[in-house]
Tab-separated table of C-alpha atoms and ligand atoms in Angstrom:
chain	number	residue	atom	x	y	z
C	231	MET	CA	216.459	194.912	57.728
C	232	ASP	CA	216.637	196.304	60.990
C	233	ASN	CA	214.628	199.456	60.281
C	234	GLU	CA	216.255	201.349	63.058
C	235	GLU	CA	219.937	202.166	61.346
C	236	PHE	CA	218.479	203.620	58.428
C	237	GLU	CA	216.732	206.902	56.991
C	238	PHE	CA	213.233	207.357	56.219
C	239	ASP	CA	213.512	207.057	52.818
C	240	THR	CA	215.643	204.053	52.674
C	241	ARG	CA	212.950	202.315	54.299
C	242	ALA	CA	210.731	203.781	52.241
C	243	VAL	CA	212.112	201.606	49.295
C	244	ARG	CA	214.018	199.134	51.272
C	245	ALA	CA	212.031	198.026	54.816
C	246	GLY	CA	209.732	195.159	54.418
C	247	GLN	CA	211.139	192.819	51.531
C	248	HIS	CA	212.186	189.610	52.291
C	249	ARG	CA	213.947	187.912	48.432
C	250	SER	CA	212.432	185.080	48.072
C	251	ALA	CA	214.256	181.757	46.230
C	252	PHE	CA	214.677	183.375	43.603
C	253	ASN	CA	215.992	186.512	44.235
C	254	GLU	CA	214.138	188.974	42.717
C	255	ASN	CA	215.328	192.473	43.066
C	256	SER	CA	211.377	193.919	42.233
C	257	GLU	CA	208.703	192.922	45.986
C	258	GLY	CA	208.754	189.450	44.673
C	259	LEU	CA	203.681	189.302	44.237
C	260	TYR	CA	202.634	186.067	45.674
C	261	LEU	CA	198.763	185.768	44.263
C	262	THR	CA	197.631	182.608	46.048
C	263	SER	CA	195.069	182.537	47.686
C	264	SER	CA	195.855	179.920	50.734
C	265	PHE	CA	199.378	178.086	51.086
C	266	VAL	CA	200.505	174.209	51.645
C	267	HIS	CA	201.818	172.832	54.153
C	268	GLU	CA	204.210	170.048	54.965
C	269	SER	CA	202.612	167.663	56.990
C	270	ALA	CA	199.188	167.069	58.519
C	271	ALA	CA	201.068	167.582	61.533
C	272	MET	CA	202.782	171.246	60.422
C	273	ALA	CA	198.772	172.270	59.100
C	274	ALA	CA	197.414	171.677	62.509
C	275	GLU	CA	199.939	173.454	63.994
C	276	ARG	CA	199.538	176.565	61.960
C	277	PHE	CA	196.161	176.381	62.093
C	278	ALA	CA	196.460	177.171	65.606
C	279	GLU	CA	199.238	179.530	65.487
C	280	ARG	CA	201.892	177.079	66.908
C	281	ALA	CA	203.497	177.629	63.772
C	282	PRO	CA	204.403	180.276	61.320
C	283	GLY	CA	203.471	180.452	57.899
C	284	ASN	CA	201.141	181.466	56.128
C	285	VAL	CA	197.670	179.471	55.725
C	286	TYR	CA	195.446	181.601	53.655
C	287	SER	CA	195.362	184.946	51.726
C	288	ARG	CA	192.703	186.418	54.739
C	289	PHE	CA	195.365	185.634	57.348
C	290	THR	CA	198.362	187.080	55.878
C	291	ASN	CA	200.170	186.664	52.701
C	292	PRO	CA	203.690	187.515	52.294
C	293	THR	CA	202.894	190.984	49.908
C	294	VAL	CA	201.052	192.207	51.921
C	295	ASP	CA	203.191	191.105	55.285
C	296	ALA	CA	205.315	193.148	53.088
C	297	PHE	CA	203.653	196.196	52.406
C	298	GLY	CA	202.766	196.261	55.713
C	299	GLU	CA	205.852	195.817	57.443
C	300	ARG	CA	207.819	199.141	55.585
C	301	LEU	CA	204.334	201.275	56.265
C	302	ALA	CA	205.154	199.736	60.362
C	303	ALA	CA	208.870	200.509	59.461
C	304	LEU	CA	207.318	204.211	58.218
C	305	GLU	CA	205.339	205.141	61.123
C	306	GLY	CA	207.626	203.828	63.866
C	307	ALA	CA	204.580	201.700	64.079
C	308	GLU	CA	204.636	197.663	66.085
C	309	ALA	CA	202.877	196.861	63.453
C	310	CYS	CA	200.222	197.121	60.805
C	311	VAL	CA	197.328	195.303	60.058
C	312	ALA	CA	196.398	195.858	56.046
C	313	THR	CA	192.475	196.089	54.664
C	314	ALA	CA	191.194	196.010	51.578
C	315	SER	CA	190.209	199.592	51.864
C	316	GLY	CA	190.363	203.202	54.432
C	317	MET	CA	186.648	202.542	54.875
C	318	ALA	CA	187.923	199.425	56.127
C	319	ALA	CA	190.729	200.322	58.182
C	320	VAL	CA	188.966	201.730	59.889
C	321	LEU	CA	185.746	199.826	60.525
C	322	THR	CA	188.185	197.318	61.519
C	323	CYS	CA	189.265	199.426	63.930
C	324	ALA	CA	186.629	199.854	66.062
C	325	MET	CA	184.995	196.240	65.439
C	326	ALA	CA	187.827	195.262	66.888
C	327	LEU	CA	188.302	198.047	69.944
C	328	LEU	CA	184.980	198.535	70.768
C	329	LYS	CA	181.254	197.555	72.301
C	330	SER	CA	178.204	198.158	73.027
C	331	GLY	CA	178.006	200.896	75.137
C	332	ASP	CA	181.021	202.329	74.310
C	333	HIS	CA	181.624	206.642	73.863
C	334	VAL	CA	183.572	207.747	70.706
C	335	ILE	CA	185.055	210.988	70.011
C	336	CYS	CA	185.097	211.870	66.155
C	337	SER	CA	186.000	214.894	65.199
C	338	ASN	CA	182.982	216.977	63.048
C	339	ALA	CA	185.516	217.526	59.870
C	340	VAL	CA	187.097	214.303	59.267
C	341	PHE	CA	186.604	212.332	56.216
C	342	GLY	CA	182.420	211.728	54.816
C	343	SER	CA	182.291	207.716	55.004
C	344	VAL	CA	184.087	207.390	59.139
C	345	ILE	CA	180.542	210.131	59.678
C	346	THR	CA	178.416	208.073	58.294
C	347	LEU	CA	180.111	204.746	59.073
C	348	PHE	CA	180.055	205.957	63.602
C	349	GLN	CA	176.548	207.687	63.558
C	350	LYS	CA	174.413	205.434	61.595
C	351	ASN	CA	175.808	202.216	60.999
C	352	LEU	CA	177.844	201.956	64.870
C	353	GLY	CA	175.224	203.869	66.681
C	354	ARG	CA	173.087	200.451	65.592
C	355	PHE	CA	175.229	198.948	67.576
C	356	GLY	CA	174.965	200.796	70.822
C	357	VAL	CA	178.565	202.833	70.383
C	358	GLU	CA	177.159	206.608	71.612
C	359	THR	CA	179.318	209.168	68.856
C	360	THR	CA	179.852	212.935	70.275
C	361	PHE	CA	181.053	215.163	66.917
C	362	VAL	CA	183.512	217.516	68.130
C	363	ALA	CA	185.894	220.829	66.824
C	364	PRO	CA	188.970	219.363	65.369
C	365	ALA	CA	191.446	222.002	66.544
C	366	ASP	CA	188.544	222.785	70.532
C	367	VAL	CA	191.100	220.489	72.559
C	368	ALA	CA	189.227	222.394	75.016
C	369	ALA	CA	186.088	220.556	73.746
C	370	TRP	CA	187.426	217.226	73.206
C	371	GLN	CA	188.305	217.141	77.020
C	372	ALA	CA	184.591	218.155	77.490
C	373	ALA	CA	183.066	215.643	76.124
C	374	VAL	CA	184.967	212.936	78.487
C	375	ARG	CA	181.913	210.469	79.694
C	376	PRO	CA	183.088	207.306	82.217
C	377	THR	CA	182.366	205.133	78.568
C	378	THR	CA	184.180	207.360	76.689
C	379	ARG	CA	186.540	204.107	74.909
C	380	MET	CA	188.592	206.156	71.760
C	381	LEU	CA	189.152	208.998	70.751
C	382	PHE	CA	188.990	210.055	66.935
C	383	VAL	CA	190.710	211.860	64.257
C	384	GLU	CA	192.366	213.596	60.716
C	385	THR	CA	195.155	216.291	60.665
C	386	PRO	CA	194.461	218.127	58.142
C	387	SER	CA	190.656	218.004	58.155
C	388	ASN	CA	189.078	217.039	54.168
C	389	PRO	CA	188.071	219.328	53.058
C	390	THR	CA	188.710	222.516	55.741
C	391	MET	CA	191.988	221.568	56.189
C	392	GLU	CA	191.609	222.489	59.831
C	393	LEU	CA	194.467	221.363	62.431
C	394	SER	CA	193.913	219.419	65.335
C	395	ASP	CA	197.096	219.190	68.063
C	396	ILE	CA	197.993	215.081	68.976
C	397	ALA	CA	200.452	215.806	71.866
C	398	ALA	CA	197.723	217.806	73.285
C	399	LEU	CA	194.202	215.132	72.415
C	400	ALA	CA	197.201	212.008	73.268
C	401	GLN	CA	197.210	213.857	77.096
C	402	VAL	CA	193.412	214.351	76.632
C	403	ALA	CA	192.703	210.380	75.283
C	404	ARG	CA	194.813	208.608	77.945
C	405	ALA	CA	194.105	211.311	81.114
C	406	ALA	CA	190.576	209.170	79.452
C	407	GLY	CA	191.471	205.940	79.398
C	408	ALA	CA	190.573	205.577	76.012
C	409	LEU	CA	192.784	205.630	72.396
C	410	LEU	CA	193.373	208.371	70.316
C	411	VAL	CA	193.132	207.380	66.960
C	412	VAL	CA	193.974	209.083	64.610
C	413	ASP	CA	193.480	209.288	60.145
C	414	ASN	CA	196.900	210.564	58.749
C	415	CYS	CA	195.993	209.612	55.205
C	416	PHE	CA	197.096	213.276	53.797
C	417	CYS	CA	199.903	213.523	55.371
C	418	THR	CA	201.517	210.644	54.987
C	419	PRO	CA	204.489	209.038	57.728
C	420	ALA	CA	206.179	211.891	55.119
C	421	ILE	CA	204.975	214.736	56.685
C	422	GLN	CA	203.570	213.416	59.961
C	423	ARG	CA	204.050	210.842	62.422
C	424	PRO	CA	201.139	210.684	64.702
C	425	ILE	CA	202.441	207.790	66.953
C	426	GLU	CA	205.977	209.549	68.216
C	427	LEU	CA	203.517	212.901	68.904
C	428	GLY	CA	201.505	210.507	71.205
C	429	ALA	CA	198.869	208.411	68.860
C	430	ASP	CA	197.404	204.727	69.974
C	431	ILE	CA	196.477	203.973	66.644
C	432	VAL	CA	197.891	205.573	62.914
C	433	ILE	CA	194.474	204.693	60.406
C	434	HIS	CA	195.213	205.002	56.284
C	435	SER	CA	193.531	205.495	53.003
C	436	ALA	CA	196.488	203.972	51.228
C	437	THR	CA	193.708	204.584	48.228
C	438	LYS	CA	195.633	208.140	48.431
C	439	PHE	CA	199.390	209.662	48.486
C	440	LEU	CA	200.286	205.784	48.893
C	441	ASP	CA	199.326	204.413	46.373
C	442	GLY	CA	200.043	207.615	44.941
C	443	GLN	CA	198.892	207.189	40.815
C	444	GLY	CA	195.328	206.809	41.570
C	445	ARG	CA	195.305	202.747	40.526
C	446	VAL	CA	194.121	201.085	43.911
C	447	LEU	CA	192.140	201.122	47.180
C	448	GLY	CA	193.985	199.935	50.038
C	449	GLY	CA	193.959	200.358	53.505
C	450	ALA	CA	195.739	200.271	57.209
C	451	VAL	CA	196.176	200.404	60.570
C	452	LEU	CA	199.417	200.800	62.935
C	453	GLY	CA	200.412	201.222	66.791
C	454	ARG	CA	201.732	198.829	69.513
C	455	ARG	CA	202.146	194.607	68.878
C	456	GLU	CA	199.480	192.922	71.437
C	457	LEU	CA	196.678	196.132	69.878
C	458	ILE	CA	197.388	195.656	66.619
C	459	MET	CA	197.850	191.737	66.026
C	460	GLY	CA	195.528	191.577	69.800
C	461	GLU	CA	191.962	191.795	68.367
C	462	VAL	CA	192.977	193.715	65.199
C	463	TYR	CA	194.008	191.190	63.578
C	464	GLY	CA	191.499	189.143	65.085
C	465	PHE	CA	188.367	191.092	63.696
C	466	LEU	CA	190.518	190.697	59.730
C	467	ARG	CA	191.088	187.589	59.898
C	468	THR	CA	187.450	186.188	61.081
C	469	ALA	CA	185.195	189.290	59.324
C	470	GLY	CA	188.186	189.330	56.299
C	471	PRO	CA	188.294	192.768	55.227
C	472	SER	CA	191.576	192.227	53.668
C	473	MET	CA	193.721	193.713	51.216
C	474	SER	CA	194.223	192.179	48.460
C	475	ALA	CA	198.439	191.026	47.701
C	476	PHE	CA	198.140	192.956	44.209
C	477	ASN	CA	197.400	196.170	46.017
C	478	ALA	CA	199.817	195.607	48.383
C	479	TRP	CA	202.350	194.986	45.458
C	480	VAL	CA	201.102	198.538	44.007
C	481	VAL	CA	201.323	200.682	47.480
C	482	LEU	CA	204.336	198.486	48.353
C	483	LYS	CA	205.967	200.099	45.379
C	484	GLY	CA	203.833	203.832	45.159
C	485	MET	CA	206.114	203.746	48.977
C	486	GLU	CA	209.149	203.803	47.076
C	487	THR	CA	208.568	206.763	45.886
C	488	LEU	CA	206.351	208.395	48.980
C	489	SER	CA	208.808	210.747	50.376
C	490	ILE	CA	209.730	212.642	46.567
C	491	ARG	CA	205.785	212.408	46.174
C	492	MET	CA	204.850	214.555	49.408
C	493	ARG	CA	208.223	217.323	48.772
C	494	GLU	CA	207.236	217.844	45.328
C	495	GLN	CA	203.165	217.801	45.587
C	496	SER	CA	204.321	220.676	48.648
C	497	ARG	CA	205.625	222.448	47.143
C	498	ARG	CA	203.155	222.637	44.376
C	499	ALA	CA	200.439	223.560	46.581
C	500	LEU	CA	201.772	226.011	48.332
C	501	GLU	CA	202.151	228.353	45.262
C	502	LEU	CA	199.041	227.195	43.695
C	503	ALA	CA	196.841	228.205	47.340
C	504	ARG	CA	199.751	231.311	47.083
C	505	TRP	CA	198.481	232.306	44.044
C	506	LEU	CA	194.487	231.521	45.094
C	507	GLU	CA	195.351	234.491	48.474
C	508	GLY	CA	195.680	236.793	45.448
C	509	HIS	CA	193.315	236.120	43.087
C	510	PRO	CA	189.477	238.344	43.310
C	511	ARG	CA	187.292	235.595	43.123
C	512	ILE	CA	188.325	233.953	46.279
C	513	GLU	CA	187.566	234.272	49.217
C	514	ARG	CA	190.034	231.807	51.262
C	515	VAL	CA	192.371	229.858	50.585
C	516	LEU	CA	193.263	226.696	53.340
C	517	CYS	CA	196.184	225.730	53.280
C	518	PRO	CA	198.142	224.908	56.217
C	519	ALA	CA	201.857	226.616	54.434
C	520	LEU	CA	200.569	229.073	54.094
C	521	GLU	CA	201.045	232.560	57.214
C	522	SER	CA	197.528	232.966	57.290
C	523	HIS	CA	196.364	230.046	57.694
C	524	PRO	CA	195.763	230.052	61.683
C	525	GLN	CA	196.955	227.376	62.836
C	526	HIS	CA	200.452	228.003	60.739
C	527	ALA	CA	202.941	227.881	63.863
C	528	LEU	CA	200.812	223.994	65.399
C	529	ALA	CA	201.418	222.911	61.332
C	530	ARG	CA	205.377	223.763	61.653
C	531	ARG	CA	205.462	221.590	64.873
C	532	GLN	CA	203.117	218.862	63.972
C	533	GLN	CA	204.361	218.320	59.924
C	534	SER	CA	207.568	218.512	59.694
C	535	ALA	CA	208.917	215.274	61.347
C	536	SER	CA	210.834	214.478	57.897
C	537	GLY	CA	213.080	217.421	59.132
C	538	GLU	CA	211.153	219.723	56.921
C	539	PHE	CA	208.001	221.975	57.195
C	540	LEU	CA	205.605	220.251	54.419
C	541	GLY	CA	202.473	221.313	53.589
C	542	GLY	CA	200.957	218.984	52.276
C	543	ALA	CA	199.431	218.775	48.605
C	544	VAL	CA	195.519	219.730	49.332
C	545	VAL	CA	194.210	222.598	48.942
C	546	SER	CA	191.500	223.699	49.457
C	547	PHE	CA	189.425	227.275	49.163
C	548	ASP	CA	185.806	229.630	49.227
C	549	VAL	CA	185.271	231.313	45.676
C	550	LYS	CA	182.595	233.805	45.996
C	551	GLY	CA	179.734	233.000	44.617
C	552	GLY	CA	178.226	229.393	45.998
C	553	ARG	CA	177.618	226.324	44.180
C	554	GLU	CA	176.756	228.048	41.088
C	555	ALA	CA	180.359	229.247	41.087
C	556	ALA	CA	182.167	227.314	42.374
C	557	TRP	CA	180.677	224.420	39.836
C	558	ARG	CA	181.552	226.819	37.317
C	559	VAL	CA	184.960	226.736	37.617
C	560	VAL	CA	184.976	222.160	38.145
C	561	ASP	CA	182.943	222.504	34.939
C	562	GLN	CA	185.389	224.357	32.560
C	563	CYS	CA	189.399	222.199	33.801
C	564	LYS	CA	190.459	221.405	31.378
C	565	VAL	CA	193.813	218.983	33.148
C	566	ILE	CA	191.923	218.958	36.931
C	567	SER	CA	190.014	215.436	36.764
C	568	VAL	CA	186.606	216.177	38.149
C	569	THR	CA	186.830	213.644	40.610
C	570	ALA	CA	186.821	212.915	44.076
C	571	ASN	CA	189.664	211.246	44.857
C	572	VAL	CA	192.927	212.966	46.604
C	573	GLY	CA	196.692	212.387	46.596
C	574	ASP	CA	197.492	211.034	42.451
C	575	THR	CA	200.439	212.458	40.837
C	576	LYS	CA	197.182	213.971	38.377
C	577	SER	CA	195.406	216.796	40.067
C	578	THR	CA	191.897	216.381	41.534
C	579	ILE	CA	188.561	219.003	41.853
C	580	THR	CA	185.668	218.513	44.244
C	581	HIS	CA	183.211	219.899	45.352
C	582	PRO	CA	182.420	218.601	48.755
C	583	ALA	CA	179.124	219.775	49.738
C	584	SER	CA	177.724	217.830	46.915
C	585	THR	CA	179.903	214.876	46.843
C	586	THR	CA	182.171	213.682	48.844
C	587	HIS	CA	180.325	215.405	52.101
C	588	GLY	CA	176.720	215.222	49.733
C	589	ARG	CA	175.202	212.876	52.255
C	590	ILE	CA	175.538	214.487	55.895
C	591	SER	CA	172.583	216.499	57.063
C	592	ALA	CA	173.212	220.074	55.507
C	593	ALA	CA	173.753	221.424	59.389
C	594	ALA	CA	176.657	218.428	59.539
C	595	ARG	CA	178.169	220.676	56.768
C	596	ALA	CA	178.165	223.466	58.200
C	597	ALA	CA	179.823	222.778	62.029
C	598	ALA	CA	182.383	221.512	59.228
C	599	GLY	CA	182.848	223.996	57.694
C	600	ILE	CA	181.689	222.714	53.929
C	601	GLY	CA	180.316	226.016	52.503
C	602	GLU	CA	178.451	224.910	48.652
C	603	GLY	CA	181.531	227.433	47.059
C	604	LEU	CA	184.076	225.581	48.739
C	605	LEU	CA	186.227	223.493	45.713
C	606	ARG	CA	188.836	220.762	46.814
C	607	VAL	CA	192.441	220.013	44.504
C	608	SER	CA	194.453	217.772	45.262
C	609	VAL	CA	197.231	218.642	44.032
C	610	GLY	CA	199.312	216.093	41.912
C	611	LEU	CA	202.759	217.015	39.576
C	612	GLU	CA	201.483	218.697	36.653
C	613	ALA	CA	203.046	222.163	36.033
C	614	VAL	CA	201.358	224.978	38.829
C	615	ALA	CA	201.128	226.923	35.232
C	616	ASP	CA	198.207	224.775	33.708
C	617	VAL	CA	196.590	223.765	36.833
C	618	LYS	CA	196.679	228.007	37.785
C	619	ALA	CA	195.316	228.240	34.024
C	620	ASP	CA	192.427	225.881	34.663
C	621	LEU	CA	191.530	227.111	37.531
C	622	ALA	CA	191.790	231.093	35.799
C	623	ARG	CA	189.717	230.197	32.985
C	624	GLY	CA	186.356	228.716	36.118
C	625	LEU	CA	187.292	231.448	37.951
C	626	GLY	CA	187.132	234.617	35.114
X	808	PLP	C1	189.907	208.480	51.449
X	808	PLP	C2	189.367	208.491	52.554
X	808	PLP	C3	189.353	207.604	53.266
X	808	PLP	C4	188.468	206.471	52.996
X	808	PLP	O1	189.465	205.015	51.863
X	808	PLP	P1	189.343	204.591	51.118
X	808	PLP	O2	190.365	204.020	50.754
X	808	PLP	O3	188.385	205.425	49.768
X	808	PLP	O4	188.538	203.597	51.797
X	808	PLP	C5	189.499	207.822	55.279
X	808	PLP	N1	190.013	209.398	55.346
X	808	PLP	C6	190.057	209.820	54.174
X	808	PLP	C7	191.480	211.042	55.022
X	808	PLP	C8	190.369	210.105	53.058
X	808	PLP	O5	190.862	210.731	52.458
C-alpha cells in the first residue's frame, strides 16, 4: 500500500502486509531459518546482494520485514532494521555508526542499561560519552567536541518523565555534524514522531508499547535509507542481533491496536496522576500531561503527533518516607504487577532505585533525580478505580 495516502490508524493495521499465494488475511508467519534458490546462479546473485530475495533469517525474513515496514510507515522513516531487543537496537546503532575516538553526548536520564552500555562496554572500545541533563539544551551545546558524532536522548525520560526538546537538540546535532538518536519507546509514533521534529534516527524497544501486552522482546533502528540499509543493516547481518520472525509477528498484531491503547492508557494515566497529586502521602507527581509538569507546554507541542495531545501511560511519583514507604506501596499491590516492564495492558509498578537503576552509581542516580522514594507505574487497561485502590492501600 502507498503509505502517504492513508491515515496513521490505517497504516498501523495495514502497512507492511504482502499477501502470499495463499491470500491470507492476517499476516503470514514465516518460521524458517533459510530460503531456497531456483538455481546455483540465483543463489550467487542473492548472496552478492545483486538480486532481491531472502537468503537467511539473520539477514532478512518476510515477517520481520513486514514489522519493519509497518513501523517505518508509522514513524515516517524511510527504512527500519529490526533487532532482537531494544538494547540490541541501541548496540546495533552504536556499533554501526561509531568508531574508536568518537564522542557521544547522552542524556543522564535514559534507560539504565543504555548508560552502562555507553560508559562501560563502548568505553572499552574507545568511545567516550558525556552525560548531560536531558532538558538543558545549553548543556548539550556546551558538551559538543570536534569528535562528537552522536547525541542520544530518550523523551520523556525514564523514570523521571523529563522532556527533551527534540527540535532544539536536532539543531545542536546538525551544527556539530553529529547524528541525533531518539529512543521513542515511551511515546511511540502514536504520540510523538521524532523524525518529523528533525531527529536522524529513532530507536525502539518493541518489547514495550509496540507489543503492548508484555509477550516478546524486540527492537528497531529507523531513519534515512542510506544510513539504515548501509552501515546499520550491514552490522546486523554480520553480527546477528536479529529479530525472530515469531516476535515480529506478535508485535505486528500489537501495532494494530497501538493508537487506541496509547489513547486509552494515556487517559487512565492522567486520571491516576491527578488523584496522586491530591494525595497527602505523595511528595510530587511526574507526568507530562499534568499542568504542573514544568515542561507541560513542550509536551503539548511535541506529543501531539496525531493532532491530539497525549501524555503517555507512565506516571512516576515520590512517596514521602523514602525507600521504606515506597517498598510498602509496592508490597501492598494486588492488581498492579511488581515488574520492571512498561507498556503492558497490565499495570506495572517498579522501584527504580533498587531495580532498573540499581546498577548505576548513587551519584548518577541522584543526578538523574531518582530518589529512594520514587516509584514508576505504567498504567494498563484495568479499571482506574482498582489501580487507585491498590496504591491507596500501601500509601495508608
Ligand atoms: C526497555 C527499554 C529499552 C531496552 O529495551 P529491551 O527490549 O528491554 O532491550 C530501551 N529504552 C527504553 C526507554 C526502554 O524502556
